[in-house]
XYZ file of C-alpha atoms in Angstrom:
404
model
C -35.659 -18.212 29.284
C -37.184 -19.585 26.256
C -36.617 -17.231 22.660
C -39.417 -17.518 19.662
C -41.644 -19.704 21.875
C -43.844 -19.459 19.175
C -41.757 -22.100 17.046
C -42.734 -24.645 19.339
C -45.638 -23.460 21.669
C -48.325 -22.700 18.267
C -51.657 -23.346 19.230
C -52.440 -27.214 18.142
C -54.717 -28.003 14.920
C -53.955 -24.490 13.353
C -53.143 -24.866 9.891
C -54.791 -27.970 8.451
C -52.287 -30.724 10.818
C -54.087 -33.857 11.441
C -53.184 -35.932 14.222
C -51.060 -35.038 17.020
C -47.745 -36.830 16.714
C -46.000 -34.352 14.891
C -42.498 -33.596 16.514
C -44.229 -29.671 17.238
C -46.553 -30.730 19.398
C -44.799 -33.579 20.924
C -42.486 -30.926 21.994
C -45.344 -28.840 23.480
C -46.810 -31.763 25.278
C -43.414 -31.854 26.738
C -43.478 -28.680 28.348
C -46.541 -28.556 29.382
C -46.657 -31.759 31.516
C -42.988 -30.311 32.730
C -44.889 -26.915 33.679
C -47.901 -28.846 35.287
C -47.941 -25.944 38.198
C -46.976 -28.659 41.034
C -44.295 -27.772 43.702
C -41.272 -30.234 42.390
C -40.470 -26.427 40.585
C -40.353 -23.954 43.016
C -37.837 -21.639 43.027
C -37.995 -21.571 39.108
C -39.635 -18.914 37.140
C -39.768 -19.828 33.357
C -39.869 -16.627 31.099
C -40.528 -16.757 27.471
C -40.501 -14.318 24.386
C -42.269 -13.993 21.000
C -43.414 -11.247 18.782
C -46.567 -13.177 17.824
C -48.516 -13.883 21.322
C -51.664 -14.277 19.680
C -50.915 -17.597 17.960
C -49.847 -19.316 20.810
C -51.446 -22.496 22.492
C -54.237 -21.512 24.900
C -52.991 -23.986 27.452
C -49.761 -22.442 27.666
C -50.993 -18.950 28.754
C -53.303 -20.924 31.517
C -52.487 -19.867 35.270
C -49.348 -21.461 37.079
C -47.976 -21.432 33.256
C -47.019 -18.371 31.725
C -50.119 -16.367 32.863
C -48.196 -13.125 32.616
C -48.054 -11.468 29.361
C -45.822 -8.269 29.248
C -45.342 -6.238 25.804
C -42.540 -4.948 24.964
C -43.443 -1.999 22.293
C -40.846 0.309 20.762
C -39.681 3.179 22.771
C -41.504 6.243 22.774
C -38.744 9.835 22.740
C -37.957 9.471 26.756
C -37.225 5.888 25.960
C -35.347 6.634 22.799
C -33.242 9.174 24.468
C -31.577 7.220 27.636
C -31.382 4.463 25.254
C -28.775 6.490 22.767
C -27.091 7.762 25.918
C -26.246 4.166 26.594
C -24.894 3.835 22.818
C -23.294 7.121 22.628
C -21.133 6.541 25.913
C -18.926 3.683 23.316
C -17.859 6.443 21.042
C -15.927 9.464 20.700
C -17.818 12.503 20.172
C -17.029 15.669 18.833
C -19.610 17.145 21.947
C -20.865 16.108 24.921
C -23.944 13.226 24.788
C -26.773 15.324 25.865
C -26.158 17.471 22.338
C -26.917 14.761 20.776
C -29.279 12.119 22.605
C -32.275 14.600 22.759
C -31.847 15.736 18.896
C -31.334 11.980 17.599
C -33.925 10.501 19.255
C -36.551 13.230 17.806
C -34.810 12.149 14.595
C -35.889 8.237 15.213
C -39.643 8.049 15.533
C -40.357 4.582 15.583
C -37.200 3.282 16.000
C -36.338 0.302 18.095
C -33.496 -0.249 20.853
C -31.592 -2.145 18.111
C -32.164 0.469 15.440
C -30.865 2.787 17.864
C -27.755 0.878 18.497
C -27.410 0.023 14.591
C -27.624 4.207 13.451
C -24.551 4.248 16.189
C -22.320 1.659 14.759
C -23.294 3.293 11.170
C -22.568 6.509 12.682
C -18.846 5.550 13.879
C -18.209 3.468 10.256
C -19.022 6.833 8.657
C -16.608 9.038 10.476
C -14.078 6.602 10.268
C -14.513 5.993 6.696
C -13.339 9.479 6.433
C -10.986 9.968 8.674
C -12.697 12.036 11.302
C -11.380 12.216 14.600
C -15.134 12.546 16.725
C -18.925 11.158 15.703
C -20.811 14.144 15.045
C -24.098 15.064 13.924
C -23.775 14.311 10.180
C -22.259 11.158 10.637
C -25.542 10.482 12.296
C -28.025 12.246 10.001
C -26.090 10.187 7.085
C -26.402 6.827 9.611
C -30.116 7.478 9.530
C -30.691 7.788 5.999
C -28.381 4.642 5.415
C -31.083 2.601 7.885
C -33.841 4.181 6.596
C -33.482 4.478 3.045
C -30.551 1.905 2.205
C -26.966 2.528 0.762
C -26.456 5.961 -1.006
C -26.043 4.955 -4.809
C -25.054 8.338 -6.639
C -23.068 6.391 -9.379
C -25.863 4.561 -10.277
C -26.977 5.679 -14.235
C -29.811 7.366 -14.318
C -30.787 9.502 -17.636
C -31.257 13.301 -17.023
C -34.518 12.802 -18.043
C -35.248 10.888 -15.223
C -33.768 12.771 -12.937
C -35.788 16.150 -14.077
C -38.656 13.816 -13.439
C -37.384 12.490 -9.700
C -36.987 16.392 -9.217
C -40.108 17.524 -9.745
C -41.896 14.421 -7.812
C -40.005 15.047 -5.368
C -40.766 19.126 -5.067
C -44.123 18.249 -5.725
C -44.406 16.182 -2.033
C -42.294 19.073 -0.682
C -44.304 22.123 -1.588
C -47.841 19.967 -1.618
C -46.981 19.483 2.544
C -45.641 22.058 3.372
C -48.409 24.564 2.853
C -50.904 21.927 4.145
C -51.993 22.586 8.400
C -52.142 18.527 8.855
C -49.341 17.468 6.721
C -46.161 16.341 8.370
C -43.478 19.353 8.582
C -40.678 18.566 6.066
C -36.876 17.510 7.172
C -35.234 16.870 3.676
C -35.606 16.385 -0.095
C -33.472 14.461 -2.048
C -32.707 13.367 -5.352
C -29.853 10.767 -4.547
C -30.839 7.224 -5.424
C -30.719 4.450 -2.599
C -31.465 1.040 -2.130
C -32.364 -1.387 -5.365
C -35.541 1.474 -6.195
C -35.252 4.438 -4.421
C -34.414 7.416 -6.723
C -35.156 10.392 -3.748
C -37.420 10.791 -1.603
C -38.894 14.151 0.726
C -38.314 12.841 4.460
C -40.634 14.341 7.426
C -40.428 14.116 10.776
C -43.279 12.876 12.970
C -44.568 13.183 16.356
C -45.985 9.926 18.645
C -49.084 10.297 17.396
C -51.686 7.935 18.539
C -54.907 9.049 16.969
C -55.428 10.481 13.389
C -58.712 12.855 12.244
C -60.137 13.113 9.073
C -58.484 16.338 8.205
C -55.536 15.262 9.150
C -55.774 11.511 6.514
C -56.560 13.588 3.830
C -54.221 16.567 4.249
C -51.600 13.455 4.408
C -53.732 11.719 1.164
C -52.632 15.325 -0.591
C -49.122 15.062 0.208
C -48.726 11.689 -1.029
C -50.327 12.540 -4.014
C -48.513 15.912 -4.483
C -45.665 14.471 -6.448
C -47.867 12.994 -9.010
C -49.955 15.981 -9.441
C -46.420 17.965 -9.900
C -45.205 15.473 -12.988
C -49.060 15.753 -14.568
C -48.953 19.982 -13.880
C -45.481 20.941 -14.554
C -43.668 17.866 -17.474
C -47.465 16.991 -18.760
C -46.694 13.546 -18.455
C -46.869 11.118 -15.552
C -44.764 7.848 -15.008
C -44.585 4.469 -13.027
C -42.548 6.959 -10.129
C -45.280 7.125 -8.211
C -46.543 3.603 -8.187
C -45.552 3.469 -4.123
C -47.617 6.177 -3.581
C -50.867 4.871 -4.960
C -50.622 1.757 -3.072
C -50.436 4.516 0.294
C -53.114 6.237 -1.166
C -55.103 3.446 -1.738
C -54.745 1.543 1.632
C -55.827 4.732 3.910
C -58.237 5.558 1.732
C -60.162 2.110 2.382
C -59.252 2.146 5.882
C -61.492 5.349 6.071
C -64.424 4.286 4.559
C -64.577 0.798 5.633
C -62.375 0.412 8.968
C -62.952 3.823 10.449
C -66.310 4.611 10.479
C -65.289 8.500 8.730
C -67.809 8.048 5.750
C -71.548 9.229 5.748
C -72.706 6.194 3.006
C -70.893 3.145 5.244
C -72.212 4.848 8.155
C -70.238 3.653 11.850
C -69.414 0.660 10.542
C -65.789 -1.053 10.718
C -65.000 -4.018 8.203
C -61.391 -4.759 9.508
C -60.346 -7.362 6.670
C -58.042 -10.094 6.903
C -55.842 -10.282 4.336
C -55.650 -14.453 4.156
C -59.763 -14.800 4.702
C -61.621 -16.190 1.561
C -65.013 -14.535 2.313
C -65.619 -10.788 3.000
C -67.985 -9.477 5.993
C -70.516 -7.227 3.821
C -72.121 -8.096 0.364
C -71.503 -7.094 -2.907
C -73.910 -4.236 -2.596
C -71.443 -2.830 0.272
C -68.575 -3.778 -1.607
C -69.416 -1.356 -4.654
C -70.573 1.186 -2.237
C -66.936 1.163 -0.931
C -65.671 1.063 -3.947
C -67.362 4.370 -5.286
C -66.467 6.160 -2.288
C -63.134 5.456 -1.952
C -62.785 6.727 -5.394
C -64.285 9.914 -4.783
C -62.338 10.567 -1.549
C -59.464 10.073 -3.663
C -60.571 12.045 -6.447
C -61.552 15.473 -4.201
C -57.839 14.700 -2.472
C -56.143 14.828 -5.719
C -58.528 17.684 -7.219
C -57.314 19.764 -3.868
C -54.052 18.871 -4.593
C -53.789 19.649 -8.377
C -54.547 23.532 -7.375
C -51.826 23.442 -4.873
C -49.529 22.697 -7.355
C -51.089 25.158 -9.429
C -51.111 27.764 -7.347
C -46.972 26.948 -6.156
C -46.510 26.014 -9.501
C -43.266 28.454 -9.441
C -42.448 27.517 -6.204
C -42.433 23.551 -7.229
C -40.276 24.766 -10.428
C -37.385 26.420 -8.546
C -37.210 23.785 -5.564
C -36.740 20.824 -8.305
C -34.045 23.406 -10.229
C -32.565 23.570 -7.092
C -32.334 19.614 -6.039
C -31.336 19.101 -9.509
C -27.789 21.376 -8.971
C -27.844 20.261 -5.145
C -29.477 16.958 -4.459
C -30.174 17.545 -1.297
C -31.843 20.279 0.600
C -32.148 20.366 4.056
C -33.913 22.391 6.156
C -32.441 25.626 5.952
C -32.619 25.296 2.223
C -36.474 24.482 2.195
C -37.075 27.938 4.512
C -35.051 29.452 1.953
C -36.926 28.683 -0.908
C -40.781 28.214 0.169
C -40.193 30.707 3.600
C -41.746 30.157 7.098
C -44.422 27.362 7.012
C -47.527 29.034 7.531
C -48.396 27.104 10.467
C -47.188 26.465 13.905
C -48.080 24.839 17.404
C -47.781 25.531 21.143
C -46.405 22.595 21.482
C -42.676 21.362 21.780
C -42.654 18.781 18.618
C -39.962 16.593 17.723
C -38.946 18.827 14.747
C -38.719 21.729 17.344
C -36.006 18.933 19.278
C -34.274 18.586 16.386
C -33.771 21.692 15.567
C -32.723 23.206 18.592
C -33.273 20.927 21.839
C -35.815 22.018 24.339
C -33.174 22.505 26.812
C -30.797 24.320 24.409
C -32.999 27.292 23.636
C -35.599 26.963 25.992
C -37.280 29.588 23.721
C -40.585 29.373 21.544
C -40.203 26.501 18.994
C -39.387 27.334 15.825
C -42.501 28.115 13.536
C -41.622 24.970 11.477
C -44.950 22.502 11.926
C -45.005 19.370 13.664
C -44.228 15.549 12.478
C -42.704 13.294 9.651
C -41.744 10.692 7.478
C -40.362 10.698 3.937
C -41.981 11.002 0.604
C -39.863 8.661 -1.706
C -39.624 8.795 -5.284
C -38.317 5.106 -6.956
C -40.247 2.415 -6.140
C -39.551 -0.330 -9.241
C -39.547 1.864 -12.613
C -39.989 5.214 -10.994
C -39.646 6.950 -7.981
C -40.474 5.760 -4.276
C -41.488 4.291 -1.181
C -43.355 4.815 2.157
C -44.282 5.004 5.814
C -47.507 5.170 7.312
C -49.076 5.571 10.676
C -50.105 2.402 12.676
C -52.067 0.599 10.767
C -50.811 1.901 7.024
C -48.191 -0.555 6.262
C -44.923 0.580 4.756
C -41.875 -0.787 2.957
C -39.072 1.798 4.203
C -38.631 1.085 7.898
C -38.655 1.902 10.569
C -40.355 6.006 11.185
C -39.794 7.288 7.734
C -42.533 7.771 5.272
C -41.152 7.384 1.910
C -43.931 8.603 -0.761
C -42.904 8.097 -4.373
């Protein structure tokens, strides 16, 4: 078994290298005249890993060589569930491992096997830092937070000014999703910093989604932008908080106009960019088109969301008056303030798991809607960070949206 093949098996002449006598490629000469496909190796298989398969030499993916290519992607929530049974069978739990397997791994959407295995270890640190006898299901709601928004930081000094202004961001993303159909269905809010620059953030909970509509990107564009619109509505000033969230914003609003094919001007036309390319695949003309309506995309999102927050205004008010004595609301304390959300699905969703466990109840699923990921407030000067659907990158990993 060769690891990171990719160090040594990187396609030859990429990257400006003149020549071919570099130690690299001598190595890859090496192993390709050892795998030559002749019969002086049978009986051996030769397996190899990477996690970047499309940079590899051609003539190493050649028949007789490694001519098998098998991806390994991160678990979906079957996968994620036997794989914390196999954690959760090191430690000593307060109940038995089906309680919690099914109900953690709706809690981990895009979590890998070693994620899994790290929210375990954090899990047991936590109960043993105070003195618990069993791992139960804080310990592993405070685990997750820990991976996905760094190390809890409440003595860090921040000026009550500041945190009136985290408050209301972060009520803003709160209220903003949950009275929007598409928006992902709300697990937390809180005000507690973490990390180097995250001063709260509103966490969600999503589903394995594979496909988004355009309803759905812009009732998620609204959301991001909620806690923005909150500072501008209800403190009549805005600040660098929500600097995180633009960047979001920004990055799924170009990928519907020019990568998706979802506006009318562009037309079905996808200009998937490369980031490291000098020269752009449409002219200047379709450049500014872009440009303009990108803008007004963003502009009707944040005109729809600006009489949200109008109309919750009071709503907003009391949830941030409420993190500000708390911190952090769960759940419970979101029904409590905002009620039901108005919308529900047929459908068993992985806040429906969480919640209750589709073999615990085996009842309708709670009318709380459907997916997640966490709106962050703190990114640099203000409040924030991010996660995204494929293709939206994001700095708070791995299935939490953090939107500042």
């Amino acid at each position: 078994f060769i690891d990171e093949i990719d160090a040594i098996g990187r396609a030859r002449g990429r990257g400006g290298a003149m020549g071919g006598h570099d130690e690299r490629e001598n190595t890859l000469n090496q192993l390709l005249v050892e795998m030559d496909g002749f019969a002086t190796t049978a009986g051996v298989v030769v397996l190899a890993g990477t996690n970047r398969p499309d940079i590899l030499d051609k003539a190493l993916l050649r028949p007789g060589r490694f001519d098998r290519m098998i991806t390994v992607d991160t678990p979906d929530i079957k996968g994620r569930d036997q794989i914390f049974r196999v954690h959760l069978a090191k430690l000593k739990l307060a109940k038995a491992i089906d309680f919690y397997s099914e109900r953690l791994a709706a809690l981990t959407p895009g979590m890998s096997g070693a994620d899994i295995a790290n929210v375990c270890n954090e899990a047991a640190l936590y109960a043993a830092r105070h003195n618990k006898d069993a791992v139960d299901m804080p310990d592993f709601e405070s685990a997750i937070d820990r991976v996905i928004g760094g190390l809890e930081k409440k003595n860090k000094v921040i000026s009550q000014e500041e945190r009136r202004t985290v408050a209301f961001h972060e009520a803003g993303h709160a209220v903003v999703s949950w009275f929007l159909e598409y928006a992902e269905p709300l697990l937390k809010v809180s005000i507690v910093p973490r990390g180097t620059s995250v001063l709260g953030f509103a966490q969600y909970l999503p589903n394995e989604n594979l496909l988004m509509t355009k309803e759905q990107l812009l009732d998620r564009v609204c959301a991001i932008l909620g806690g923005r619109a909150a500072e501008q509505v209800l403190l009549g000033k805005i600040s660098t908080g929500a600097v995180n969230d633009l960047e979001r914003v920004t990055q799924m609003a170009y990928s519907q106009v020019a990568v998706y094919g979802m506006n009318d001007k562009i037309g079905l036309l996808s200009y998937r960019m490369d980031r490291d390319a000098f020269d752009k695949p449409y002219s200047d003309e379709t450049a500014r088109m872009i440009d303009n309506e990108v803008r007004a995309f963003v502009d009707d999102a944040y005109k729809k969301t600006l009489a949200l927050v109008e109309k919750h205004r009071d709503l907003i008010t009391a949830m941030a008056q409420d993190l500000l004595h708390k911190e952090v609301l769960n759940l419970d304390d979101v029904e409590r303030l905002l009620g039901k959300r108005p919308f529900s699905c047929a459908e068993m969703r992985n806040i429906d798991r969480y919640r209750g466990g589709a073999q615990a109840d085996g009842g309708e699923p709670p009318g709380q809607g459907g997916s997640g990921e966490a709106e962050s407030g703190g990114e640099g000067k203000g409040d924030g960070e991010g996660k995204g659907e494929k293709g939206f990158p994001r700095r708070v990993e791995p299935g939490v949206v953090v939107a500042t």
